[in-house]
Amino acid sequence: MFPISALSARVRALLALGLLAVPALAQSAGNSMDLTMPTLKSAAASTAPLALKVTAARVVAVPPGIEDTSVFVTLTNPGSRPVVLTSAQTAVSAHAMLMLTVKDAQGLTGMKATPSLTVPAHGTLVLDDAGPHIMLMGLKRSLKPGEVVTVILRDRAGHTLSIRAPVRKP
C-alpha cells in the first residue's frame, strides 16, 4: 500500500479538497450521492438471465461478400414488467444493432437504429423483416445455411439472454 505521508503536502491538500468537494457538488446539483459499494447480492442479480421465451429465431443467409445480415426472433415475456432490450452482440460480426423498419413521408421503407426495443409485460415482441429486428454488421466470415449463431441480448439492468439462431435462406 502506498503511504499518504510519501505524498507532497500540496498533493495531500488537493486530495483532501477533492474528497470534500464531491459530496458538496452532488448536493448542490440536487442529487444525492451513494458512495457505498455494490453488494455481492446486487451484483449477482444484475447477471441473472432474462426470463424471455425464444421462438422462431433465425439469421438470414446472405451470399459470400455481403457483410450485413438480419436476425429475426419472437420474444415472449411471461413477467409482469416490460423488458427493455438495449443491445445485441455476437462473435460473428463486428457489431450488432437494434433496428426499426420505418416509412418516410413518400412511403419509402427504410431502417433506422433504435436505442432500445421493449418486450411488453405478458406480451410478445416479433422481430422480423417488416418491423423491428437485429442487424449484424461487418460479418467476420460467410455464414453457412444450417450453422447456428449465438446472439446475446442485454437489457437496461445488464441481464442477458443467449439466443441460438440457425442460419436460413430467406
One Martini backbone bead per residue (centre of mass of N, CA, C, O) as a GRO file, in nm:
protein
  170
    1MET     BB    1   0.099   0.033   0.019
    2PHE     BB    2   0.054   0.374  -0.011
    3PRO     BB    3   0.179   0.632   0.157
    4ILE     BB    4   0.070   0.945   0.237
    5SER     BB    5   0.346   1.069   0.342
    6ALA     BB    6   0.477   1.058   0.043
    7LEU     BB    7   0.322   1.295  -0.011
    8SER     BB    8   0.278   1.594  -0.078
    9ALA     BB    9   0.125   1.859   0.059
   10ARG     BB   10  -0.025   1.945  -0.198
   11VAL     BB   11  -0.153   1.672  -0.271
   12ARG     BB   12  -0.304   1.632  -0.003
   13ALA     BB   13  -0.478   1.889  -0.029
   14LEU     BB   14  -0.617   1.818  -0.299
   15LEU     BB   15  -0.741   1.554  -0.206
   16ALA     BB   16  -0.912   1.671   0.024
   17LEU     BB   17  -1.077   1.868  -0.149
   18GLY     BB   18  -1.199   1.658  -0.338
   19LEU     BB   19  -1.347   1.490  -0.116
   20LEU     BB   20  -1.522   1.737  -0.020
   21ALA     BB   21  -1.658   1.823  -0.301
   22VAL     BB   22  -1.835   1.592  -0.402
   23PRO     BB   23  -2.085   1.607  -0.209
   24ALA     BB   24  -2.140   1.911  -0.258
   25LEU     BB   25  -2.197   1.892  -0.561
   26ALA     BB   26  -2.430   1.691  -0.545
   27GLN     BB   27  -2.613   1.869  -0.364
   28SER     BB   28  -2.622   2.127  -0.552
   29ALA     BB   29  -2.761   1.943  -0.788
   30GLY     BB   30  -2.987   1.761  -0.629
   31ASN     BB   31  -2.813   1.516  -0.547
   32SER     BB   32  -2.751   1.211  -0.445
   33MET     BB   33  -2.487   1.015  -0.287
   34ASP     BB   34  -2.362   0.688  -0.341
   35LEU     BB   35  -2.070   0.540  -0.170
   36THR     BB   36  -2.141   0.256  -0.198
   37MET     BB   37  -2.096  -0.069  -0.237
   38PRO     BB   38  -2.171  -0.329  -0.400
   39THR     BB   39  -2.320  -0.613  -0.357
   40LEU     BB   40  -2.322  -0.939  -0.421
   41LYS     BB   41  -2.626  -0.957  -0.467
   42SER     BB   42  -2.653  -0.723  -0.679
   43ALA     BB   43  -2.449  -0.838  -0.881
   44ALA     BB   44  -2.601  -1.105  -0.933
   45ALA     BB   45  -2.871  -0.987  -1.036
   46SER     BB   46  -2.745  -0.851  -1.305
   47THR     BB   47  -2.673  -1.163  -1.423
   48ALA     BB   48  -2.936  -1.250  -1.476
   49PRO     BB   49  -3.144  -1.393  -1.672
   50LEU     BB   50  -3.370  -1.362  -1.902
   51ALA     BB   51  -3.738  -1.414  -1.901
   52LEU     BB   52  -3.750  -1.535  -2.210
   53LYS     BB   53  -3.916  -1.649  -2.490
   54VAL     BB   54  -3.791  -1.845  -2.763
   55THR     BB   55  -3.881  -1.803  -3.115
   56ALA     BB   56  -3.798  -1.821  -3.442
   57ALA     BB   57  -3.494  -1.828  -3.480
   58ARG     BB   58  -3.292  -1.627  -3.719
   59VAL     BB   59  -3.057  -1.614  -3.984
   60VAL     BB   60  -2.978  -1.452  -4.267
   61ALA     BB   61  -2.877  -1.560  -4.558
   62VAL     BB   62  -2.583  -1.465  -4.739
   63PRO     BB   63  -2.379  -1.387  -4.964
   64PRO     BB   64  -2.079  -1.375  -5.042
   65GLY     BB   65  -1.957  -1.044  -4.933
   66ILE     BB   66  -2.174  -0.994  -4.743
   67GLU     BB   67  -2.175  -0.794  -4.429
   68ASP     BB   68  -2.493  -0.810  -4.384
   69THR     BB   69  -2.757  -0.895  -4.144
   70SER     BB   70  -3.034  -1.072  -4.001
   71VAL     BB   71  -3.241  -1.097  -3.704
   72PHE     BB   72  -3.495  -1.327  -3.611
   73VAL     BB   73  -3.758  -1.307  -3.350
   74THR     BB   74  -3.948  -1.439  -3.076
   75LEU     BB   75  -4.060  -1.260  -2.781
   76THR     BB   76  -4.162  -1.373  -2.455
   77ASN     BB   77  -4.334  -1.223  -2.168
   78PRO     BB   78  -4.434  -1.354  -1.849
   79GLY     BB   79  -4.412  -1.099  -1.708
   80SER     BB   80  -4.507  -0.789  -1.520
   81ARG     BB   81  -4.264  -0.662  -1.685
   82PRO     BB   82  -4.097  -0.493  -1.887
   83VAL     BB   83  -3.849  -0.542  -2.149
   84VAL     BB   84  -3.546  -0.360  -2.207
   85LEU     BB   85  -3.367  -0.352  -2.487
   86THR     BB   86  -3.012  -0.233  -2.565
   87SER     BB   87  -2.856  -0.497  -2.684
   88ALA     BB   88  -2.625  -0.658  -2.919
   89GLN     BB   89  -2.432  -0.970  -2.969
   90THR     BB   90  -2.153  -1.117  -3.163
   91ALA     BB   91  -1.888  -1.311  -3.304
   92VAL     BB   92  -1.966  -1.272  -3.633
   93SER     BB   93  -1.952  -0.955  -3.569
   94ALA     BB   94  -1.860  -0.637  -3.511
   95HIS     BB   95  -2.177  -0.560  -3.498
   96ALA     BB   96  -2.489  -0.481  -3.326
   97MET     BB   97  -2.833  -0.379  -3.407
   98LEU     BB   98  -3.105  -0.204  -3.327
   99MET     BB   99  -3.407  -0.206  -3.529
  100LEU     BB  100  -3.611  -0.017  -3.759
  101THR     BB  101  -3.897  -0.004  -3.956
  102VAL     BB  102  -3.959   0.261  -4.195
  103LYS     BB  103  -4.160   0.537  -4.309
  104ASP     BB  104  -4.185   0.786  -4.515
  105ALA     BB  105  -4.360   1.042  -4.664
  106GLN     BB  106  -4.337   0.868  -4.950
  107GLY     BB  107  -4.335   0.545  -4.854
  108LEU     BB  108  -4.054   0.468  -4.785
  109THR     BB  109  -3.848   0.208  -4.694
  110GLY     BB  110  -3.659   0.174  -4.385
  111MET     BB  111  -3.382   0.216  -4.159
  112LYS     BB  112  -3.327   0.238  -3.793
  113ALA     BB  113  -3.184   0.305  -3.519
  114THR     BB  114  -3.220   0.186  -3.175
  115PRO     BB  115  -3.184   0.194  -2.825
  116SER     BB  116  -3.465   0.022  -2.810
  117LEU     BB  117  -3.658  -0.269  -2.702
  118THR     BB  118  -3.993  -0.385  -2.618
  119VAL     BB  119  -4.117  -0.626  -2.393
  120PRO     BB  120  -4.407  -0.684  -2.291
  121ALA     BB  121  -4.606  -0.750  -2.055
  122HIS     BB  122  -4.750  -1.034  -2.134
  123GLY     BB  123  -4.579  -1.041  -2.414
  124THR     BB  124  -4.486  -0.965  -2.762
  125LEU     BB  125  -4.190  -0.971  -2.977
  126VAL     BB  126  -4.144  -0.912  -3.323
  127LEU     BB  127  -3.871  -1.005  -3.523
  128ASP     BB  128  -3.859  -0.864  -3.855
  129ASP     BB  129  -3.869  -0.745  -4.189
  130ALA     BB  130  -4.124  -0.531  -4.103
  131GLY     BB  131  -3.959  -0.453  -3.838
  132PRO     BB  132  -3.811  -0.524  -3.590
  133HIS     BB  133  -3.448  -0.578  -3.549
  134ILE     BB  134  -3.134  -0.740  -3.616
  135MET     BB  135  -2.811  -0.622  -3.694
  136LEU     BB  136  -2.538  -0.756  -3.870
  137MET     BB  137  -2.219  -0.598  -3.875
  138GLY     BB  138  -1.946  -0.707  -4.011
  139LEU     BB  139  -1.879  -0.974  -4.114
  140LYS     BB  140  -1.617  -1.214  -4.056
  141ARG     BB  141  -1.794  -1.424  -4.222
  142SER     BB  142  -1.938  -1.670  -4.373
  143LEU     BB  143  -2.264  -1.794  -4.362
  144LYS     BB  144  -2.408  -2.107  -4.315
  145PRO     BB  145  -2.645  -2.302  -4.377
  146GLY     BB  146  -2.729  -2.440  -4.044
  147GLU     BB  147  -2.585  -2.275  -3.874
  148VAL     BB  148  -2.511  -2.152  -3.542
  149VAL     BB  149  -2.599  -1.848  -3.379
  150THR     BB  150  -2.492  -1.636  -3.123
  151VAL     BB  151  -2.708  -1.414  -2.938
  152ILE     BB  152  -2.681  -1.125  -2.730
  153LEU     BB  153  -2.899  -0.995  -2.497
  154ARG     BB  154  -2.965  -0.669  -2.340
  155ASP     BB  155  -3.052  -0.492  -2.066
  156ARG     BB  156  -3.055  -0.222  -1.857
  157ALA     BB  157  -2.944  -0.418  -1.606
  158GLY     BB  158  -2.761  -0.656  -1.766
  159HIS     BB  159  -2.925  -0.864  -1.866
  160THR     BB  160  -2.932  -1.186  -2.032
  161LEU     BB  161  -2.971  -1.336  -2.371
  162SER     BB  162  -2.940  -1.646  -2.530
  163ILE     BB  163  -2.930  -1.696  -2.882
  164ARG     BB  164  -3.010  -1.965  -3.105
  165ALA     BB  165  -2.944  -1.916  -3.458
  166PRO     BB  166  -3.021  -2.021  -3.752
  167VAL     BB  167  -2.920  -2.042  -4.074
  168ARG     BB  168  -3.129  -1.895  -4.336
  169LYS     BB  169  -3.299  -1.881  -4.603
  170PRO     BB  170  -3.537  -1.652  -4.731
   0.00000   0.00000   0.00000
